[in-house]
Structures are given as C-alpha cells and as structure tokens.
Amino acid sequence: MSQPIKIGIVGVGKIVRDQHLPALAKDQDYRLIAAASRHGKVENIPNFPDIEAMLDAVPELEAVSLCMPPQFRYDAARTALMAKKHVFLEKPPGATVSEVENLKALAAQNGVSLFASWHSRYAPAVEAARMFLSSARISSAAINWKEDVRRWHPNQEWIWAPGGFGVFDPGINALSIATHILPPMFITSAVLDFPENRASPVAARVAFRTSNGLPVTMDLDWLQTGPQSWDILADTDKGAMVLSGGGSKLAIDGKVIHEEPEAEYPMLYKRFVEIVRAGTSDVDLAPLQHVADAFMLGKRNVVEAFFD
C-alpha cells in the first residue's frame, strides 16, 4: 500500500474550513502536516505566515493545496513547483489564462503534477448529464446561476478587486460543468453589470453559440435572495434536461433520474492523488478562458452601488 502524501495547505479561510480540511481528514491517502496563512491557523500542525516559510521549515512536504485568492496564487504555485512539490489549485486556478499556462510548463519541467480543481464537475449528477447529452440531439441550452454573495462571501473584499472575478467566481463553477457536458462553445456577446463602487461585476448576461451553431445563454446574478439557483437546462430530442442544485440532481421531462449527496471535495482529492501517482497533470483552461472572453467582449453596464 502506498504511503500517504504529505501535504500542506496555503490560505486558511472559509473554503478550507468548510471543505478542504474535512475532505483531507477522511482521506487515508493524505497526511496534512503544515499550513500557511496570513490570518488563519489549522490546529495540531505547524503553521507559518507564508508558503516560503512553510517549505523552508517542512522540506518533507510532497504536495501543497493552494486556497488563497486567485490574484495571489501564481507566485505561490511557482514557488511550490520550483521546489518540486505537487500543486493542487483551488478554483479558479489563476487570475489569468497565461499564468496557468506558465504553471503547466513549470510543472512539466520539474516533473511534478498540477491540478486545476474544478469542484463543480465532481457534483454527483454531472456525469449522468454528460452521458445523457452525448446520446441526444441538443437544440438549445441555458445556464442560470443565481446566488447571494452576502451569504456565501460575507465581508470578503478580494472578490470585488481587479482579478477577483466578481459574479464569475460562482459563474465559473457553471462554466466548469457546461464545458464538460455541452459541445464546444464560444461567446458571441455579453453584458456585465458593475456596481459603481466595485471593480468586478455583480451580474452578467452572456450569449454563446456551440461549434455546430446551437444557442446557449448564461444568466449570472450575485444578489439573489431567497432560494439559490444553480441550474443548467437543455432542450433535446430525448426530452428537456434540467441539471439543478449545482449539479446534484438530474431530471428529464420533470422526472428525477439521478440524485445523490454532494461529495465534491473528497472526489477532488481522490483525483489529485491519482494524477500524482500517475505522474501526470490535469489542467483544463476552458472555464477560465470563457471568463476572460466575457471580460474582453462584454459591454460594461454601471449599476447602483451597494455595500457602502
């Protein structure tokens, strides 16, 4: 039996406490032996102010999981890769496409694995949706991703800064699923709503066409109150598909055909150990490229300020 991978985690915030730490604690393929963060700490292991201090003090580390905001991820990932550590990137994998392309090259040069962890692709009904759509003829599709930033990112200012993605922080989860289950698609137009007191959008409406000319729309809203909506819909010759709950439930013509409890982060870490032991990387840039295209093609629409 293989020995557990000695892993460190960088950036101890809400997502780490809610998802990464519980997943690692239950996975016998890992042993969490260090953490680095400017503010947070993990109990019962050594903690350091930054990744450089962690790598200097704990040279036996084999892998690192990087969970800081995307604006700061490249330097940390480069440091780890140059130290020949395997790297797990929380989504989005970087602030720009070119950053992540460079990290892919560095991982290959240093003989280590790099993983862009699109967690929503590991939602329980996503593969069932992909299989259904692969056997059907699609006529159109729509992505509706609407949630309340005040609930999911309370007091987190980094998401509104340049490079913080704004509403595309959750929207990229939708794109990670859509690029996995739908034919290749390209943005044709976009309107991005920027609050007058923020540097990133709070809502977006995006139009795509697939490689064979089918229309796909995406509606993102980060001020949704009440029930949250994470749905992908497709009209097909085999019925109307609704993938809801962020990929947790699949229904065809209103009949639920697949629904399971969410286990995205345990599945992510299972995939990471697979690529580490196989000596490969898994870095799909398609979701990040669509975000870049939306900012490049999108019309900027200024809306009323909020969170003054």
GROMACS .gro file of C-alpha atoms in nm:
model
  308
    1MET     CA    1   0.000   0.000   0.000
    2SER     CA    2   0.133   0.347  -0.092
    3GLN     CA    3   0.233   0.582   0.186
    4PRO     CA    4   0.009   0.886   0.245
    5ILE     CA    5   0.110   1.200   0.059
    6LYS     CA    6   0.248   1.463   0.296
    7ILE     CA    7   0.053   1.776   0.209
    8GLY     CA    8   0.044   2.137   0.325
    9ILE     CA    9  -0.237   2.386   0.278
   10VAL     CA   10  -0.196   2.756   0.198
   11GLY     CA   11  -0.467   3.010   0.269
   12VAL     CA   12  -0.678   2.911   0.568
   13GLY     CA   13  -1.017   3.071   0.506
   14LYS     CA   14  -1.382   2.973   0.481
   15ILE     CA   15  -1.346   2.728   0.191
   16VAL     CA   16  -1.060   2.549   0.365
   17ARG     CA   17  -1.253   2.507   0.689
   18ASP     CA   18  -1.577   2.410   0.518
   19GLN     CA   19  -1.439   2.176   0.251
   20HIS     CA   20  -1.065   2.107   0.234
   21LEU     CA   21  -0.995   2.017   0.597
   22PRO     CA   22  -1.292   1.777   0.630
   23ALA     CA   23  -1.202   1.609   0.299
   24LEU     CA   24  -0.836   1.564   0.394
   25ALA     CA   25  -0.923   1.439   0.743
   26LYS     CA   26  -1.122   1.150   0.595
   27ASP     CA   27  -0.876   1.055   0.320
   28GLN     CA   28  -0.613   0.798   0.414
   29ASP     CA   29  -0.410   0.888   0.103
   30TYR     CA   30  -0.303   1.217   0.266
   31ARG     CA   31  -0.139   1.339   0.582
   32LEU     CA   32  -0.180   1.712   0.644
   33ILE     CA   33   0.144   1.821   0.813
   34ALA     CA   34   0.160   2.202   0.774
   35ALA     CA   35  -0.039   2.514   0.691
   36ALA     CA   36   0.045   2.868   0.586
   37SER     CA   37  -0.182   3.171   0.608
   38ARG     CA   38  -0.162   3.540   0.691
   39HIS     CA   39  -0.461   3.516   0.923
   40GLY     CA   40  -0.597   3.164   0.979
   41LYS     CA   41  -0.445   2.862   1.150
   42VAL     CA   42  -0.506   2.487   1.150
   43GLU     CA   43  -0.496   2.319   1.489
   44ASN     CA   44  -0.245   2.048   1.583
   45ILE     CA   45   0.001   2.110   1.297
   46PRO     CA   46   0.276   2.370   1.243
   47ASN     CA   47   0.150   2.700   1.099
   48PHE     CA   48   0.352   2.956   0.903
   49PRO     CA   49   0.293   3.309   0.772
   50ASP     CA   50   0.360   3.219   0.408
   51ILE     CA   51   0.445   2.933   0.173
   52GLU     CA   52   0.816   3.018   0.165
   53ALA     CA   53   0.847   2.977   0.541
   54MET     CA   54   0.645   2.656   0.529
   55LEU     CA   55   0.860   2.498   0.257
   56ASP     CA   56   1.183   2.601   0.434
   57ALA     CA   57   1.071   2.457   0.767
   58VAL     CA   58   0.899   2.142   0.637
   59PRO     CA   59   1.110   2.011   0.346
   60GLU     CA   60   0.943   1.669   0.362
   61LEU     CA   61   0.625   1.815   0.213
   62GLU     CA   62   0.536   1.641  -0.111
   63ALA     CA   63   0.235   1.848  -0.216
   64VAL     CA   64   0.059   2.175  -0.144
   65SER     CA   65  -0.304   2.280  -0.180
   66LEU     CA   66  -0.332   2.649  -0.268
   67CYS     CA   67  -0.652   2.814  -0.147
   68MET     CA   68  -0.570   3.184  -0.138
   69PRO     CA   69  -0.749   3.432  -0.371
   70PRO     CA   70  -0.658   3.387  -0.738
   71GLN     CA   71  -0.474   3.721  -0.758
   72PHE     CA   72  -0.204   3.579  -0.529
   73ARG     CA   73  -0.193   3.220  -0.644
   74TYR     CA   74   0.065   3.233  -0.925
   75ASP     CA   75   0.364   3.326  -0.709
   76ALA     CA   76   0.280   3.061  -0.450
   77ALA     CA   77   0.228   2.795  -0.717
   78ARG     CA   78   0.553   2.885  -0.891
   79THR     CA   79   0.740   2.866  -0.561
   80ALA     CA   80   0.599   2.521  -0.490
   81LEU     CA   81   0.659   2.386  -0.840
   82MET     CA   82   1.018   2.509  -0.843
   83ALA     CA   83   1.062   2.327  -0.510
   84LYS     CA   84   0.934   2.015  -0.688
   85LYS     CA   85   0.610   1.991  -0.494
   86HIS     CA   86   0.285   1.871  -0.650
   87VAL     CA   87   0.028   2.152  -0.661
   88PHE     CA   88  -0.350   2.149  -0.614
   89LEU     CA   89  -0.511   2.476  -0.729
   90GLU     CA   90  -0.845   2.580  -0.582
   91LYS     CA   91  -1.073   2.726  -0.846
   92PRO     CA   92  -1.025   2.946  -1.039
   93PRO     CA   93  -0.670   2.818  -1.099
   94GLY     CA   94  -0.529   3.167  -1.157
   95ALA     CA   95  -0.608   3.529  -1.225
   96THR     CA   96  -0.525   3.493  -1.595
   97VAL     CA   97  -0.504   3.221  -1.858
   98SER     CA   98  -0.138   3.297  -1.929
   99GLU     CA   99  -0.043   3.248  -1.563
  100VAL     CA  100  -0.184   2.898  -1.560
  101GLU     CA  101  -0.027   2.813  -1.896
  102ASN     CA  102   0.310   2.903  -1.746
  103LEU     CA  103   0.239   2.691  -1.438
  104LYS     CA  104   0.162   2.393  -1.663
  105ALA     CA  105   0.501   2.432  -1.828
  106LEU     CA  106   0.678   2.466  -1.491
  107ALA     CA  107   0.510   2.151  -1.360
  108ALA     CA  108   0.628   1.955  -1.664
  109GLN     CA  109   0.981   2.096  -1.637
  110ASN     CA  110   1.005   1.998  -1.270
  111GLY     CA  111   0.846   1.655  -1.304
  112VAL     CA  112   0.555   1.723  -1.070
  113SER     CA  113   0.176   1.724  -1.102
  114LEU     CA  114  -0.050   2.028  -1.135
  115PHE     CA  115  -0.426   2.004  -1.077
  116ALA     CA  116  -0.686   2.268  -1.164
  117SER     CA  117  -0.964   2.156  -0.933
  118TRP     CA  118  -1.298   2.242  -1.092
  119HIS     CA  119  -1.502   2.114  -0.797
  120SER     CA  120  -1.847   2.151  -0.958
  121ARG     CA  121  -1.751   1.896  -1.226
  122TYR     CA  122  -1.746   1.641  -0.944
  123ALA     CA  123  -2.104   1.708  -0.837
  124PRO     CA  124  -2.289   1.375  -0.830
  125ALA     CA  125  -2.522   1.416  -1.131
  126VAL     CA  126  -2.278   1.583  -1.372
  127GLU     CA  127  -2.151   1.263  -1.533
  128ALA     CA  128  -2.507   1.137  -1.576
  129ALA     CA  129  -2.595   1.464  -1.751
  130ARG     CA  130  -2.291   1.435  -1.978
  131MET     CA  131  -2.386   1.082  -2.075
  132PHE     CA  132  -2.747   1.183  -2.145
  133LEU     CA  133  -2.646   1.478  -2.364
  134SER     CA  134  -2.387   1.272  -2.552
  135SER     CA  135  -2.669   1.043  -2.672
  136ALA     CA  136  -2.917   1.321  -2.755
  137ARG     CA  137  -2.951   1.596  -3.015
  138ILE     CA  138  -2.946   1.933  -2.839
  139SER     CA  139  -3.148   2.224  -2.979
  140SER     CA  140  -3.063   2.489  -2.716
  141ALA     CA  141  -2.925   2.526  -2.364
  142ALA     CA  142  -2.936   2.778  -2.081
  143ILE     CA  143  -2.729   2.835  -1.768
  144ASN     CA  144  -2.895   3.008  -1.471
  145TRP     CA  145  -2.660   3.062  -1.177
  146LYS     CA  146  -2.803   3.297  -0.914
  147GLU     CA  147  -2.692   3.322  -0.552
  148ASP     CA  148  -2.645   3.574  -0.272
  149VAL     CA  149  -2.286   3.696  -0.231
  150ARG     CA  150  -2.374   3.823   0.117
  151ARG     CA  151  -2.446   3.466   0.223
  152TRP     CA  152  -2.153   3.288   0.056
  153HIS     CA  153  -1.878   3.552   0.075
  154PRO     CA  154  -1.953   3.771   0.377
  155ASN     CA  155  -1.709   4.062   0.418
  156GLN     CA  156  -1.470   3.928   0.154
  157GLU     CA  157  -1.342   4.230  -0.035
  158TRP     CA  158  -1.092   4.045  -0.257
  159ILE     CA  159  -1.373   3.919  -0.482
  160TRP     CA  160  -1.453   4.278  -0.583
  161ALA     CA  161  -1.094   4.379  -0.659
  162PRO     CA  162  -0.946   4.360  -1.010
  163GLY     CA  163  -0.878   3.992  -1.073
  164GLY     CA  164  -1.132   3.888  -0.811
  165PHE     CA  165  -1.386   3.777  -1.078
  166GLY     CA  166  -1.696   3.917  -0.905
  167VAL     CA  167  -2.003   3.717  -1.012
  168PHE     CA  168  -1.781   3.498  -1.228
  169ASP     CA  169  -1.639   3.346  -0.909
  170PRO     CA  170  -1.954   3.131  -0.880
  171GLY     CA  171  -2.020   3.161  -1.253
  172ILE     CA  172  -1.701   2.976  -1.333
  173ASN     CA  173  -1.849   2.676  -1.149
  174ALA     CA  174  -2.133   2.676  -1.401
  175LEU     CA  175  -1.883   2.707  -1.685
  176SER     CA  176  -1.679   2.417  -1.548
  177ILE     CA  177  -1.987   2.196  -1.578
  178ALA     CA  178  -2.106   2.339  -1.910
  179THR     CA  179  -1.767   2.289  -2.077
  180HIS     CA  180  -1.773   1.928  -1.959
  181ILE     CA  181  -2.124   1.831  -2.071
  182LEU     CA  182  -2.202   2.057  -2.370
  183PRO     CA  183  -2.037   2.076  -2.715
  184PRO     CA  184  -1.752   2.330  -2.751
  185MET     CA  185  -1.895   2.680  -2.735
  186PHE     CA  186  -1.786   3.039  -2.795
  187ILE     CA  187  -1.905   3.371  -2.652
  188THR     CA  188  -2.082   3.595  -2.902
  189SER     CA  189  -2.188   3.878  -2.668
  190ALA     CA  190  -2.201   3.972  -2.300
  191VAL     CA  191  -2.331   4.247  -2.073
  192LEU     CA  192  -2.158   4.280  -1.735
  193ASP     CA  193  -2.317   4.481  -1.451
  194PHE     CA  194  -2.054   4.664  -1.244
  195PRO     CA  195  -2.166   4.837  -0.922
  196GLU     CA  196  -2.042   5.193  -0.935
  197ASN     CA  197  -1.835   5.134  -0.621
  198ARG     CA  198  -1.680   4.799  -0.720
  199ALA     CA  199  -1.421   4.685  -0.976
  200SER     CA  200  -1.582   4.348  -1.058
  201PRO     CA  201  -1.930   4.264  -1.190
  202VAL     CA  202  -2.224   4.164  -0.973
  203ALA     CA  203  -2.433   4.021  -1.261
  204ALA     CA  204  -2.383   3.913  -1.623
  205ARG     CA  205  -2.578   3.800  -1.923
  206VAL     CA  206  -2.376   3.604  -2.177
  207ALA     CA  207  -2.466   3.454  -2.514
  208PHE     CA  208  -2.274   3.163  -2.665
  209ARG     CA  209  -2.300   2.953  -2.976
  210THR     CA  210  -2.169   2.599  -2.990
  211SER     CA  211  -1.930   2.473  -3.258
  212ASN     CA  212  -2.230   2.347  -3.453
  213GLY     CA  213  -2.428   2.672  -3.416
  214LEU     CA  214  -2.663   2.598  -3.124
  215PRO     CA  215  -2.754   2.885  -2.889
  216VAL     CA  216  -2.655   2.878  -2.522
  217THR     CA  217  -2.739   3.159  -2.279
  218MET     CA  218  -2.597   3.226  -1.934
  219ASP     CA  219  -2.759   3.446  -1.668
  220LEU     CA  220  -2.550   3.520  -1.358
  221ASP     CA  221  -2.672   3.717  -1.057
  222TRP     CA  222  -2.496   3.764  -0.725
  223LEU     CA  223  -2.776   3.941  -0.541
  224GLN     CA  224  -3.033   3.661  -0.548
  225THR     CA  225  -3.244   3.649  -0.233
  226GLY     CA  226  -3.449   3.352  -0.117
  227PRO     CA  227  -3.382   3.016  -0.285
  228GLN     CA  228  -3.050   2.995  -0.467
  229SER     CA  229  -3.043   2.877  -0.830
  230TRP     CA  230  -2.766   2.670  -0.987
  231ASP     CA  231  -2.923   2.517  -1.298
  232ILE     CA  232  -2.824   2.408  -1.648
  233LEU     CA  233  -3.110   2.333  -1.889
  234ALA     CA  234  -3.108   2.176  -2.234
  235ASP     CA  235  -3.384   2.106  -2.485
  236THR     CA  236  -3.314   1.781  -2.671
  237ASP     CA  237  -3.482   1.526  -2.891
  238LYS     CA  238  -3.493   1.295  -2.588
  239GLY     CA  239  -3.663   1.542  -2.356
  240ALA     CA  240  -3.599   1.856  -2.154
  241MET     CA  241  -3.299   1.816  -1.927
  242VAL     CA  242  -3.260   2.009  -1.602
  243LEU     CA  243  -2.935   1.971  -1.407
  244SER     CA  244  -3.007   2.152  -1.081
  245GLY     CA  245  -2.861   2.212  -0.738
  246GLY     CA  246  -2.519   2.291  -0.882
  247GLY     CA  247  -2.503   1.950  -1.046
  248SER     CA  248  -2.653   1.741  -0.766
  249LYS     CA  249  -2.983   1.647  -0.935
  250LEU     CA  250  -3.070   1.548  -1.292
  251ALA     CA  251  -3.425   1.544  -1.427
  252ILE     CA  252  -3.558   1.463  -1.774
  253ASP     CA  253  -3.906   1.595  -1.858
  254GLY     CA  254  -3.959   1.657  -1.488
  255LYS     CA  255  -3.864   1.307  -1.375
  256VAL     CA  256  -3.561   1.284  -1.144
  257ILE     CA  257  -3.324   1.020  -1.276
  258HIS     CA  258  -3.014   1.090  -1.069
  259GLU     CA  259  -2.969   1.249  -0.725
  260GLU     CA  260  -2.700   1.186  -0.464
  261PRO     CA  261  -2.546   1.372  -0.168
  262GLU     CA  262  -2.271   1.617  -0.259
  263ALA     CA  263  -1.911   1.488  -0.221
  264GLU     CA  264  -1.716   1.722  -0.448
  265TYR     CA  265  -1.405   1.787  -0.242
  266PRO     CA  266  -1.339   1.424  -0.143
  267MET     CA  267  -1.362   1.345  -0.515
  268LEU     CA  268  -1.120   1.627  -0.598
  269TYR     CA  269  -0.859   1.492  -0.358
  270LYS     CA  270  -0.912   1.142  -0.494
  271ARG     CA  271  -0.840   1.277  -0.843
  272PHE     CA  272  -0.532   1.464  -0.718
  273VAL     CA  273  -0.378   1.150  -0.570
  274GLU     CA  274  -0.449   0.968  -0.898
  275ILE     CA  275  -0.255   1.217  -1.107
  276VAL     CA  276   0.027   1.246  -0.855
  277ARG     CA  277   0.081   0.871  -0.854
  278ALA     CA  278   0.045   0.853  -1.233
  279GLY     CA  279   0.296   1.135  -1.283
  280THR     CA  280   0.055   1.347  -1.489
  281SER     CA  281  -0.126   1.682  -1.463
  282ASP     CA  282  -0.492   1.777  -1.507
  283VAL     CA  283  -0.532   2.141  -1.608
  284ASP     CA  284  -0.833   2.233  -1.822
  285LEU     CA  285  -0.838   2.604  -1.900
  286ALA     CA  286  -1.172   2.619  -2.085
  287PRO     CA  287  -1.380   2.766  -1.797
  288LEU     CA  288  -1.118   3.033  -1.726
  289GLN     CA  289  -1.090   3.115  -2.097
  290HIS     CA  290  -1.465   3.179  -2.115
  291VAL     CA  291  -1.440   3.424  -1.824
  292ALA     CA  292  -1.154   3.604  -1.999
  293ASP     CA  293  -1.360   3.618  -2.320
  294ALA     CA  294  -1.660   3.760  -2.133
  295PHE     CA  295  -1.449   4.043  -1.993
  296MET     CA  296  -1.293   4.105  -2.336
  297LEU     CA  297  -1.620   4.106  -2.534
  298GLY     CA  298  -1.858   4.223  -2.264
  299LYS     CA  299  -2.031   4.558  -2.255
  300ARG     CA  300  -1.981   4.728  -1.919
  301ASN     CA  301  -2.307   4.839  -1.758
  302VAL     CA  302  -2.275   5.054  -1.441
  303VAL     CA  303  -2.542   4.987  -1.177
  304GLU     CA  304  -2.622   5.128  -0.835
  305ALA     CA  305  -2.358   5.096  -0.564
  306PHE     CA  306  -2.402   4.865  -0.271
  307PHE     CA  307  -2.215   4.761   0.045
  308ASP     CA  308  -2.104   5.120   0.108
   0.00000   0.00000   0.00000
